[in-house]
CSV table of N, CA and C in Angstrom, one decimal:
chain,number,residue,atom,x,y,z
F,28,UNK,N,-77.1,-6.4,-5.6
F,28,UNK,CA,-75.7,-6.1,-5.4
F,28,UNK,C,-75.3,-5.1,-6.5
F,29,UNK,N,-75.6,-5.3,-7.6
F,29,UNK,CA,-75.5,-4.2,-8.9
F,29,UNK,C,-76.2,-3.6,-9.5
F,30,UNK,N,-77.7,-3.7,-8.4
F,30,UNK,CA,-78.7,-2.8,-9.1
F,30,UNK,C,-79.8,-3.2,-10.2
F,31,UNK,N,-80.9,-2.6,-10.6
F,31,UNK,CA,-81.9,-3.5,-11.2
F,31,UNK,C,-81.5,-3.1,-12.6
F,32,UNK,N,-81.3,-4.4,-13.5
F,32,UNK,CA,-81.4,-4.4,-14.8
F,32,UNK,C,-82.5,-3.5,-15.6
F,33,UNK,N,-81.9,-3.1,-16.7
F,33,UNK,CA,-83.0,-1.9,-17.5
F,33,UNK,C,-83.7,-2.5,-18.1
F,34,UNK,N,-84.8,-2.0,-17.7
F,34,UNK,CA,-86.0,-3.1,-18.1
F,34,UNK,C,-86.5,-3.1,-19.7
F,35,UNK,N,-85.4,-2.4,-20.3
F,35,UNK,CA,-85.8,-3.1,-21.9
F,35,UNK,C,-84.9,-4.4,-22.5
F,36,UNK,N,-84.4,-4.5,-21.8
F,36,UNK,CA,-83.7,-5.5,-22.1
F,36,UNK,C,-82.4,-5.9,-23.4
F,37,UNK,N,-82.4,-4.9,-23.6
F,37,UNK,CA,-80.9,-4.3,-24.4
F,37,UNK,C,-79.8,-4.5,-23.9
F,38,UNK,N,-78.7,-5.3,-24.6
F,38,UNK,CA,-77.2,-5.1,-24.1
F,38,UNK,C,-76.5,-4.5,-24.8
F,39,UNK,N,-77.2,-3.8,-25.6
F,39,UNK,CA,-76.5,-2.4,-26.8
F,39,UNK,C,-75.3,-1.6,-26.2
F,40,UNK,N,-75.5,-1.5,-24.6
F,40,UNK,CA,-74.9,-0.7,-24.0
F,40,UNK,C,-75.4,1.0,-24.6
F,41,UNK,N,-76.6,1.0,-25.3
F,41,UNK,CA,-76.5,2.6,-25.6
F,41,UNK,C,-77.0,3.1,-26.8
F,42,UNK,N,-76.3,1.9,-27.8
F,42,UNK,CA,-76.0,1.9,-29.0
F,42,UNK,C,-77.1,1.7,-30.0
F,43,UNK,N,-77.4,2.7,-30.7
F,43,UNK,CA,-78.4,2.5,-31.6
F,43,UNK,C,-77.9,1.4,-32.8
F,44,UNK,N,-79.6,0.2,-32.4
F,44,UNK,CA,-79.1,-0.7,-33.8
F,44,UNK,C,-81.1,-0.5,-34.6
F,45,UNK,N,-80.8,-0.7,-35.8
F,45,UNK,CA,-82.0,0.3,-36.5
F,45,UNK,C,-82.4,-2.0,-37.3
F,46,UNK,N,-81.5,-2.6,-36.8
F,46,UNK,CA,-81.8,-4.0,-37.4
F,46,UNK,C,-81.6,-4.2,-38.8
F,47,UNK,N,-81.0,-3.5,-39.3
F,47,UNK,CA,-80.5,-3.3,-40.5
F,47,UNK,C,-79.5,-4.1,-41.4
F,48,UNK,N,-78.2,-3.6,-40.4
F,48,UNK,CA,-76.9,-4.1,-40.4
F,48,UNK,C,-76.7,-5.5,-39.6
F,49,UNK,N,-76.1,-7.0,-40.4
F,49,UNK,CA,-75.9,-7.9,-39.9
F,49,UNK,C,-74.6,-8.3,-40.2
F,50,UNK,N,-73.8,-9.2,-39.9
F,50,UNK,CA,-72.4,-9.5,-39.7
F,50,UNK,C,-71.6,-9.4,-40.9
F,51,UNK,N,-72.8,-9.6,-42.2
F,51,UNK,CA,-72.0,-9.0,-43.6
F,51,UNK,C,-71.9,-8.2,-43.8
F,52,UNK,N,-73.3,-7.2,-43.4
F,52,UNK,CA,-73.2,-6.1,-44.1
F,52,UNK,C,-71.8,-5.0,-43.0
F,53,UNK,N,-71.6,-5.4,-41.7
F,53,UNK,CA,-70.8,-4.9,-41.0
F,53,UNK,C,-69.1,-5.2,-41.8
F,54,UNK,N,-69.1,-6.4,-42.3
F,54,UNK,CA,-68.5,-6.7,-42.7
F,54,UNK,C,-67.5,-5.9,-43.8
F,55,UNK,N,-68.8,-5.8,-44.9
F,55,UNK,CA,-68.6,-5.1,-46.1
F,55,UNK,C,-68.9,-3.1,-45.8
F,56,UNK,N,-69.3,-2.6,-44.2
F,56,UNK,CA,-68.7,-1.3,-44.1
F,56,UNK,C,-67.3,-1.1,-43.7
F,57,UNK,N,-66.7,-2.8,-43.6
F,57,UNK,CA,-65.3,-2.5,-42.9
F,57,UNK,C,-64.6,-2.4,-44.2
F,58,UNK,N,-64.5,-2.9,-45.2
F,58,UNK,CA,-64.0,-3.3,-46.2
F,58,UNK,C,-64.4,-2.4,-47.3
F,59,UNK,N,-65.4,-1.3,-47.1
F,59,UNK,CA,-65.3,-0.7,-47.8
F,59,UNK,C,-64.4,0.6,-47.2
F,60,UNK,N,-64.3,1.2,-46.0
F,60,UNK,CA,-63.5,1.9,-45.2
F,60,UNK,C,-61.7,0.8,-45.4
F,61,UNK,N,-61.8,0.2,-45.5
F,61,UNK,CA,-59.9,-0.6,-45.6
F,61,UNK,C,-60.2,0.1,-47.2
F,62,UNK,N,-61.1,0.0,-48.2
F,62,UNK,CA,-60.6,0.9,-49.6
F,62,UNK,C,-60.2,1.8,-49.3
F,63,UNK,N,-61.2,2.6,-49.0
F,63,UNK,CA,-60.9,4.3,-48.6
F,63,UNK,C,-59.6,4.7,-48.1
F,64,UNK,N,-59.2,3.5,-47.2
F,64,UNK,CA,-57.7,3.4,-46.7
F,64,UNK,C,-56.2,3.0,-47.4
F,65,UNK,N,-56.6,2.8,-48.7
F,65,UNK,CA,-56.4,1.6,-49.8
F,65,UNK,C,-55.3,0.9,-49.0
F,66,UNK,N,-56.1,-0.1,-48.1
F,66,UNK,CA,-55.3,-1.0,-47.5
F,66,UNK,C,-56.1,-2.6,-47.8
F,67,UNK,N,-55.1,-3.3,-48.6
F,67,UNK,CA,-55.6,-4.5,-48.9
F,67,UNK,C,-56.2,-5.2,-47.8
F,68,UNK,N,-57.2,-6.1,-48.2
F,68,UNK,CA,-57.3,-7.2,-47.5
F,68,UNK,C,-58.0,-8.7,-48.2
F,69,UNK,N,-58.5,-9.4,-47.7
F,69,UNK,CA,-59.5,-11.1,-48.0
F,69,UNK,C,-60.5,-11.2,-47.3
F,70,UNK,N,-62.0,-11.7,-48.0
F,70,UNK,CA,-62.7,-11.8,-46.9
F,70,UNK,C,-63.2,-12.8,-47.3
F,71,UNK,N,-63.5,-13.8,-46.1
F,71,UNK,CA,-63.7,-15.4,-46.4
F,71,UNK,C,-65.2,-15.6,-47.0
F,72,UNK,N,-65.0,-16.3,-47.9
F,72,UNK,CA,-66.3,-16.4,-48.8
F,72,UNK,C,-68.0,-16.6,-48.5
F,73,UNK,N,-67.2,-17.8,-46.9
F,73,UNK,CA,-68.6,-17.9,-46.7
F,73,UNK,C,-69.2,-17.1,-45.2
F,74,UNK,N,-68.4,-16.5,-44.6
F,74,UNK,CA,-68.8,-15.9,-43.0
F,74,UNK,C,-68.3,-14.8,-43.2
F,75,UNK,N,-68.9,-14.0,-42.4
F,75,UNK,CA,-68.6,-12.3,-42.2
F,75,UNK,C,-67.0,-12.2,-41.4
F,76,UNK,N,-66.0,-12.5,-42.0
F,76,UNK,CA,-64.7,-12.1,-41.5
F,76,UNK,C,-63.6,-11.4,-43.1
F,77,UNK,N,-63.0,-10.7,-41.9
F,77,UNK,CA,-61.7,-10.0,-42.7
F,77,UNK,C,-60.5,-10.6,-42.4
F,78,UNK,N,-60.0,-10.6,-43.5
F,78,UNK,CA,-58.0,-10.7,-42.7
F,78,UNK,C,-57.2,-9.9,-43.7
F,79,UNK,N,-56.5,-9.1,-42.5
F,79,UNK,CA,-55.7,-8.5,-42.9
F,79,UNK,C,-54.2,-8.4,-42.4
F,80,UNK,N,-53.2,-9.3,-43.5
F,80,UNK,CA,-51.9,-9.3,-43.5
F,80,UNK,C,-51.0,-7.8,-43.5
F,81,UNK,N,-50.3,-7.7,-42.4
F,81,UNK,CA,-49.3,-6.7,-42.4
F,81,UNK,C,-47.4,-7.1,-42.1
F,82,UNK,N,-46.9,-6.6,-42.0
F,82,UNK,CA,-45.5,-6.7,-41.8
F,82,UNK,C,-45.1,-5.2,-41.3
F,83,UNK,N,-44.6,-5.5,-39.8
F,83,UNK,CA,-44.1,-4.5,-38.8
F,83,UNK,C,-42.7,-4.2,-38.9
F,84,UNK,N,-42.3,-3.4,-37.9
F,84,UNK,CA,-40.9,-3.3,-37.3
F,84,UNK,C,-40.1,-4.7,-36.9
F,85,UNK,N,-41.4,-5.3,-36.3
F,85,UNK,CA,-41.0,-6.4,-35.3
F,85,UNK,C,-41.3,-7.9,-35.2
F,86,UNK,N,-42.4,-7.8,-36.7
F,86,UNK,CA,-42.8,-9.2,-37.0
F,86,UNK,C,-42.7,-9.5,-38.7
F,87,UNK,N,-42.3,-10.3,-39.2
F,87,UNK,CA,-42.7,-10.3,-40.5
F,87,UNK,C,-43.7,-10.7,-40.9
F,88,UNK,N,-44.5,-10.8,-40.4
F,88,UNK,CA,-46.0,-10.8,-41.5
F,88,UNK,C,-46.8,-11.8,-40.4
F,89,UNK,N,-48.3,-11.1,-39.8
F,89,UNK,CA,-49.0,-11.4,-39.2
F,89,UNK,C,-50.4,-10.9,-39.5
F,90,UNK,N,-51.9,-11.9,-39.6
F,90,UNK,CA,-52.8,-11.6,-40.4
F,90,UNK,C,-53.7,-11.4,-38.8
F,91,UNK,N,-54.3,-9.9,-39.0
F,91,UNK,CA,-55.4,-9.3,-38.5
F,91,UNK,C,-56.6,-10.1,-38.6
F,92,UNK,N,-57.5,-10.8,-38.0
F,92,UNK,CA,-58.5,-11.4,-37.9
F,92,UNK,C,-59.7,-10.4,-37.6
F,93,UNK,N,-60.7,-10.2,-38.6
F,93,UNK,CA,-61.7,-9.2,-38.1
F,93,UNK,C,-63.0,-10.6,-37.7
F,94,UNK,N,-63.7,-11.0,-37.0
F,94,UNK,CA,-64.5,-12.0,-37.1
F,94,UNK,C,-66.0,-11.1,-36.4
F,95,UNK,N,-67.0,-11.0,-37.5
F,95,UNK,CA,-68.0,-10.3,-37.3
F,95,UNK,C,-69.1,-11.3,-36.8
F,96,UNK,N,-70.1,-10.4,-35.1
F,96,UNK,CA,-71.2,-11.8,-35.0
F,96,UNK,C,-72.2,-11.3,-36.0
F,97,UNK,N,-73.1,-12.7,-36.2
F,97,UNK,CA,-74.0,-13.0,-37.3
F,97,UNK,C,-75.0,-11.6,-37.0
F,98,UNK,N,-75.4,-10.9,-35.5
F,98,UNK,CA,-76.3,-9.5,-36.0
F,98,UNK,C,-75.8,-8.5,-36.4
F,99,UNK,N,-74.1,-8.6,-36.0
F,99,UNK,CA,-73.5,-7.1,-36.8
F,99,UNK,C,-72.9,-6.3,-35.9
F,100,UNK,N,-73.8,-6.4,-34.2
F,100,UNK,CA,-73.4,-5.8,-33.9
F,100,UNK,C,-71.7,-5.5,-32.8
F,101,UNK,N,-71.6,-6.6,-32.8
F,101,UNK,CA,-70.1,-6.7,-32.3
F,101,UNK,C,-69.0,-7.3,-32.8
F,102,UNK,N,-67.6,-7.3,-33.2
F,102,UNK,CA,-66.9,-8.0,-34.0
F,102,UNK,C,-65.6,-8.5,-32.6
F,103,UNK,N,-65.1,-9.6,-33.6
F,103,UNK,CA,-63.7,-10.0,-32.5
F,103,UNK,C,-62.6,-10.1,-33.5
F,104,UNK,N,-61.6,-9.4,-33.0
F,104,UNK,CA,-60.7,-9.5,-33.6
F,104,UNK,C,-59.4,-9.9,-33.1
F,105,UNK,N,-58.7,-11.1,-33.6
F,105,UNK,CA,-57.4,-12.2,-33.2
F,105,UNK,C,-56.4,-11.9,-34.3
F,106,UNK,N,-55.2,-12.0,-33.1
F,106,UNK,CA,-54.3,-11.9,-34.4
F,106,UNK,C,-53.7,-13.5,-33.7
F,107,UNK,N,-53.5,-14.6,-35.1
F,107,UNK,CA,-53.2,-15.8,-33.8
F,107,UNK,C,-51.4,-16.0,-34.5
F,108,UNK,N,-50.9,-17.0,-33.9
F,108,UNK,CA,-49.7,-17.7,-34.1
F,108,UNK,C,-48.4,-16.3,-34.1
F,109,UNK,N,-48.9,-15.5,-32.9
F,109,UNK,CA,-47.6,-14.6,-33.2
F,109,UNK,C,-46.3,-14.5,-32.6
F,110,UNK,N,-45.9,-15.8,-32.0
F,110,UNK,CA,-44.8,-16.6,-31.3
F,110,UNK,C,-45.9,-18.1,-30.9
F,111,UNK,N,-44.6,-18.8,-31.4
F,111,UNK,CA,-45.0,-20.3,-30.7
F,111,UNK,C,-43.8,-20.6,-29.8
F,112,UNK,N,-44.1,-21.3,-28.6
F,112,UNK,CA,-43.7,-21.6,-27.5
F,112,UNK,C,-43.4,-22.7,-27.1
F,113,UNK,N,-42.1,-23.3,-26.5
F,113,UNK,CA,-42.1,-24.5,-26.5
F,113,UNK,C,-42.3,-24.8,-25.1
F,114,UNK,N,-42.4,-26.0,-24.5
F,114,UNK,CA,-43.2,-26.5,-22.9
F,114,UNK,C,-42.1,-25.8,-22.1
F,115,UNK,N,-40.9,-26.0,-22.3
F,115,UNK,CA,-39.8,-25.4,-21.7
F,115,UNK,C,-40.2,-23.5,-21.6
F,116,UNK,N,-40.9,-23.2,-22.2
F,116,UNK,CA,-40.6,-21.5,-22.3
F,116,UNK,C,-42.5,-21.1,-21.7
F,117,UNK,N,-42.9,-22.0,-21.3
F,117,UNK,CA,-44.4,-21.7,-21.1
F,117,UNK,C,-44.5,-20.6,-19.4
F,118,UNK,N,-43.3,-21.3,-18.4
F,118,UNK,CA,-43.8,-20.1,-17.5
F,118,UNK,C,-43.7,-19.1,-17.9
F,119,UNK,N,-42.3,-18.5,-18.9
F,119,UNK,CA,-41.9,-17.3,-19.1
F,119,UNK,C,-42.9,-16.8,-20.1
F,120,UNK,N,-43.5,-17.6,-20.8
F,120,UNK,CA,-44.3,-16.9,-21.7
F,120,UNK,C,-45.6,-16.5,-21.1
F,121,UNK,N,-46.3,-17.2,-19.7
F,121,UNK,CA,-47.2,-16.6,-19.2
F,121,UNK,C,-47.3,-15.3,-18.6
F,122,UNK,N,-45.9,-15.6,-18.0
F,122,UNK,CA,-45.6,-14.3,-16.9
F,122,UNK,C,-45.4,-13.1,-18.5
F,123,UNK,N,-44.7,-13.1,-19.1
F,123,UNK,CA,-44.4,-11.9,-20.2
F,123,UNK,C,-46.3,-11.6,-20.8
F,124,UNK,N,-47.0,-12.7,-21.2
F,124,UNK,CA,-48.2,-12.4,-21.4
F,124,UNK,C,-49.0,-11.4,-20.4
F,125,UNK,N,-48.9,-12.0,-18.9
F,125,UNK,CA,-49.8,-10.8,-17.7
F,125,UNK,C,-48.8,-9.5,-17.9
F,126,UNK,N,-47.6,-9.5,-18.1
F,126,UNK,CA,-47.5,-8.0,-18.4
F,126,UNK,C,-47.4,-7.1,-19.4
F,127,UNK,N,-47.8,-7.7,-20.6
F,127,UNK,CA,-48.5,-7.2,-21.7
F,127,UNK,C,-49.9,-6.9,-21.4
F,128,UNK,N,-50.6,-8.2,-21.0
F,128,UNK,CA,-52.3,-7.2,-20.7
F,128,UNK,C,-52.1,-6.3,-19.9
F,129,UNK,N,-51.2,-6.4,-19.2
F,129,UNK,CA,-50.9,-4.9,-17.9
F,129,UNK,C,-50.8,-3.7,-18.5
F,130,UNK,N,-49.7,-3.9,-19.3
F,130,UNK,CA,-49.0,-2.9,-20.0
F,130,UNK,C,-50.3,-2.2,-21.0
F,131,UNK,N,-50.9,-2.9,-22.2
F,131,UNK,CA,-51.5,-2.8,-23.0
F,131,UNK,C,-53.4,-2.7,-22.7
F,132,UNK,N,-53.9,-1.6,-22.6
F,132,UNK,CA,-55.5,-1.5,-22.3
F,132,UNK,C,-55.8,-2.0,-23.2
F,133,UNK,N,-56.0,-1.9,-24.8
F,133,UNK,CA,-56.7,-2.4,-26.0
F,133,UNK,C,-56.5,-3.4,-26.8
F,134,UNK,N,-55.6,-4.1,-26.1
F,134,UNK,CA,-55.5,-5.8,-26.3
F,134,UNK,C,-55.4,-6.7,-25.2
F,135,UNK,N,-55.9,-7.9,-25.0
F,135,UNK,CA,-55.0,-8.8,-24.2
F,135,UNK,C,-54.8,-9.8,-25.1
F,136,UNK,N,-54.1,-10.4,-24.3
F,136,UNK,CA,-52.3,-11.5,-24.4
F,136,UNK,C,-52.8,-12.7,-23.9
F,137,UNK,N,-52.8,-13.9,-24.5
F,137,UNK,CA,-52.8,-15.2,-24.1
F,137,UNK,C,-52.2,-16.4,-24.7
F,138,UNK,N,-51.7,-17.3,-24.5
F,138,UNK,CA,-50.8,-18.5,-24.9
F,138,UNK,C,-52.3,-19.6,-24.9
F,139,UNK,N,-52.6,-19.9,-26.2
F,139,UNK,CA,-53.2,-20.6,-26.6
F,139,UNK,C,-52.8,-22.4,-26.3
F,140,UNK,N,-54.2,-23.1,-26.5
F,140,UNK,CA,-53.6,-24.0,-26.5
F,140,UNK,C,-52.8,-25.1,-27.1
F,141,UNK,N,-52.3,-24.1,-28.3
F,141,UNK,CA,-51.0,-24.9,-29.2
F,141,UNK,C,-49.8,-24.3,-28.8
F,142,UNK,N,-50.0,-23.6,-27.6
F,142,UNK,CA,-49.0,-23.1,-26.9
F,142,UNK,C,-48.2,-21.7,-27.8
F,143,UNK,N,-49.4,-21.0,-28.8
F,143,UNK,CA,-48.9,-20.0,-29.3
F,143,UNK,C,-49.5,-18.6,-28.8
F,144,UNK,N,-48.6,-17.9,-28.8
F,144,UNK,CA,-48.8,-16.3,-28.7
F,144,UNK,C,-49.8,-15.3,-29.2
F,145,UNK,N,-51.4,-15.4,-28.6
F,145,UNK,CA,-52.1,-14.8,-29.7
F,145,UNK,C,-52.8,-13.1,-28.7
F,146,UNK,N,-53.3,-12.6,-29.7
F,146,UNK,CA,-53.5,-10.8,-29.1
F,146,UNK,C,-55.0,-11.1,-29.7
F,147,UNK,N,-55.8,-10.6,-28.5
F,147,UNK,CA,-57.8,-10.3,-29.3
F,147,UNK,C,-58.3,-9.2,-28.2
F,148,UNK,N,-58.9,-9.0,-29.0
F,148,UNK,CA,-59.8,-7.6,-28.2
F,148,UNK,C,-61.6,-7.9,-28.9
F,149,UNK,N,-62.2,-7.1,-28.8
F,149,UNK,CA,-63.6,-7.6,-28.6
F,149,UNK,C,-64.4,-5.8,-28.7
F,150,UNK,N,-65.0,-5.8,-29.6
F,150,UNK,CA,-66.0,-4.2,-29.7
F,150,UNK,C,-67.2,-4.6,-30.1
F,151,UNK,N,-67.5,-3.5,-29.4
F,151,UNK,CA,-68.8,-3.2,-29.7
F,151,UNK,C,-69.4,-2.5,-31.0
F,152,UNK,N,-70.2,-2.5,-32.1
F,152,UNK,CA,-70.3,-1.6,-33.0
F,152,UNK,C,-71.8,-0.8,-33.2
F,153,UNK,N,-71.9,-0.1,-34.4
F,153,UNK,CA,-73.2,0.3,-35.2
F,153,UNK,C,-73.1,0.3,-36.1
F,154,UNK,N,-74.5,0.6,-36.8
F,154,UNK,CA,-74.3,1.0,-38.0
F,154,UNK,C,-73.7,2.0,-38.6
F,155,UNK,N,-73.4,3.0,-38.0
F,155,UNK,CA,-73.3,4.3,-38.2
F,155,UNK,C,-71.5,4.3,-38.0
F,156,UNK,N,-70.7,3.6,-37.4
F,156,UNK,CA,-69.7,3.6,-36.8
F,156,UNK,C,-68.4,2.7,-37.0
F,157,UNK,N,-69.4,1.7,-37.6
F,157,UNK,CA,-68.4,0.2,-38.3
F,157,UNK,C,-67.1,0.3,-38.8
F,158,UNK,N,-67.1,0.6,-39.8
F,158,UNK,CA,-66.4,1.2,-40.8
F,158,UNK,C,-64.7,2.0,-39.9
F,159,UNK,N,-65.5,3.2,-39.1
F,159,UNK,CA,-64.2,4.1,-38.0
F,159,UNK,C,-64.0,3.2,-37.5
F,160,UNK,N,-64.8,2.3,-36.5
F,160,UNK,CA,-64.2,2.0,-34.9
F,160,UNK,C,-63.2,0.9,-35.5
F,161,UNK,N,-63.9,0.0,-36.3
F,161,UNK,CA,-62.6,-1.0,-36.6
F,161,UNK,C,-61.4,-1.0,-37.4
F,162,UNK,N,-61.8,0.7,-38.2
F,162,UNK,CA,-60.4,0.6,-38.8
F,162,UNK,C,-59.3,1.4,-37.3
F,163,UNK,N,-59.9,2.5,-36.5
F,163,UNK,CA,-59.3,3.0,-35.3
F,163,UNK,C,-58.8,1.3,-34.6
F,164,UNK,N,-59.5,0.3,-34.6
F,164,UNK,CA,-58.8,-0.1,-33.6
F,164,UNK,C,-58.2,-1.2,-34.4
F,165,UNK,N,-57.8,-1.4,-35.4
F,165,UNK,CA,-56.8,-2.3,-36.8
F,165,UNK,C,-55.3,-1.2,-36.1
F,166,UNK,N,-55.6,-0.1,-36.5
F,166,UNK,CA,-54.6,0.8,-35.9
F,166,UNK,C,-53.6,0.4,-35.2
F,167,UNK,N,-54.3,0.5,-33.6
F,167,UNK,CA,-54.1,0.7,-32.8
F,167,UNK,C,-53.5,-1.0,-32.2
F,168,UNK,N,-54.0,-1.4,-32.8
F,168,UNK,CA,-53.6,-3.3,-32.6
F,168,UNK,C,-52.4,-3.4,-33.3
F,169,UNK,N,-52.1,-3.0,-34.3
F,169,UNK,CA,-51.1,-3.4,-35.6
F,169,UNK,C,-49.7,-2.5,-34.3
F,170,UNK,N,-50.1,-1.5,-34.0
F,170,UNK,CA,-49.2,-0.7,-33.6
F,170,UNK,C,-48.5,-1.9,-32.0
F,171,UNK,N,-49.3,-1.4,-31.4
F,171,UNK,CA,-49.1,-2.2,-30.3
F,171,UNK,C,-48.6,-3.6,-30.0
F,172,UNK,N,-49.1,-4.9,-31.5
F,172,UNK,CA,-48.4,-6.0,-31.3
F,172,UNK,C,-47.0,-5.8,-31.9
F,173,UNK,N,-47.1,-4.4,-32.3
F,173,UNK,CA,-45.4,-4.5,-33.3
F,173,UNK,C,-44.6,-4.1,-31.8
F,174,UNK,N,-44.9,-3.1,-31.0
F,174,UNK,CA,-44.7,-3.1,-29.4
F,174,UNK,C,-44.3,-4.5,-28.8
F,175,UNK,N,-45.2,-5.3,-28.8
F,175,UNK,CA,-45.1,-6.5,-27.7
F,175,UNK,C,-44.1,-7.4,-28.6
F,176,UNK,N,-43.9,-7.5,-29.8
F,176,UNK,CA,-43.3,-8.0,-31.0
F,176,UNK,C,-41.5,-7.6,-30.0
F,177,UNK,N,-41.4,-6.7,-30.3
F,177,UNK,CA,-40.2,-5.9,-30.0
F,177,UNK,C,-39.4,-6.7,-28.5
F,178,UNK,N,-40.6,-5.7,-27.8
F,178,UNK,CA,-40.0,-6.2,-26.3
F,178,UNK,C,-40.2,-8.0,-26.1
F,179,UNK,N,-40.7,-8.8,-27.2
F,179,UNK,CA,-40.6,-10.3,-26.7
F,179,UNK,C,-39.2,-10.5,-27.0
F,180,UNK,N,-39.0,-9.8,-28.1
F,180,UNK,CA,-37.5,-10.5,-29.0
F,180,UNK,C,-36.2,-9.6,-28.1
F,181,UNK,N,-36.3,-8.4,-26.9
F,181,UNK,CA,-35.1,-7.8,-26.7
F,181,UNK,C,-34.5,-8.9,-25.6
């Protein structure tokens, strides 16, 4: 139905990995690119993640979750608790959730199950690319939940 799998067996999608880079060292290319940005952050002592606290237009202070996997080469990043919900406000909060992932290509939207408001997206990386793609899409996340921020509270 979808055609025969490529017989090396790669889900790199493409992507050159030289086996080099693992979820630290991807880690510590993000973190050295947030210097170059001189944009603070924390990175948890013992696993390959970043967090990075900001304050928007529309939230006061919400921490960027960078969570790198153990070979490096993909990371996930959550931003969690960015409205909590009470049982009473769950339909409205699902239905406003499907039209944020609607609205928004480089995040989706889900009501967790402490019934809070959280945004994650999911990339792919390299060696060569760590560093750009995650600070481009810190960006583009920070911008966007300050968006969905806005239009929850009008």
């Amino acid at each position: 139905m979808f055609g025969k799998k490529p017989s090396s067996g790669s889900s790199s999608g493409g992507f050159k990995f030289n086996g080099v880079q693992d979820g630290f060292s991807a880690r510590e290319a993000f973190a050295k690119k947030l210097d170059a940005e001189k944009i603070k952050y924390d990175l948890h002592q013992e696993k390959p993640i970043v967090y990075i606290s900001y304050k928007g237009d529309n939230f006061d202070g919400l921490t960027f979750t960078f969570i790198f996997d153990d070979d490096g080469k993909s990371f996930a990043l959550r931003v969690f608790s960015i409205e909590k919900f009470t049982p009473d406000q769950l339909p409205d909060a699902y239905e406003f959730c499907n039209s944020m992932c609607y609205a928004y290509r480089w995040l989706r939207f889900y009501v967790d199950s402490d019934n809070e408001f959280t945004a994650a997206l999911d990339a792919v990386i390299n060696e060569e690319n760590t560093g750009d793609v995650c600070y481009e899409l810190l960006s583009r996340s920070v911008s966007i939940v300050d968006d969905v921020c806005g239009k929850m509270h009008e």
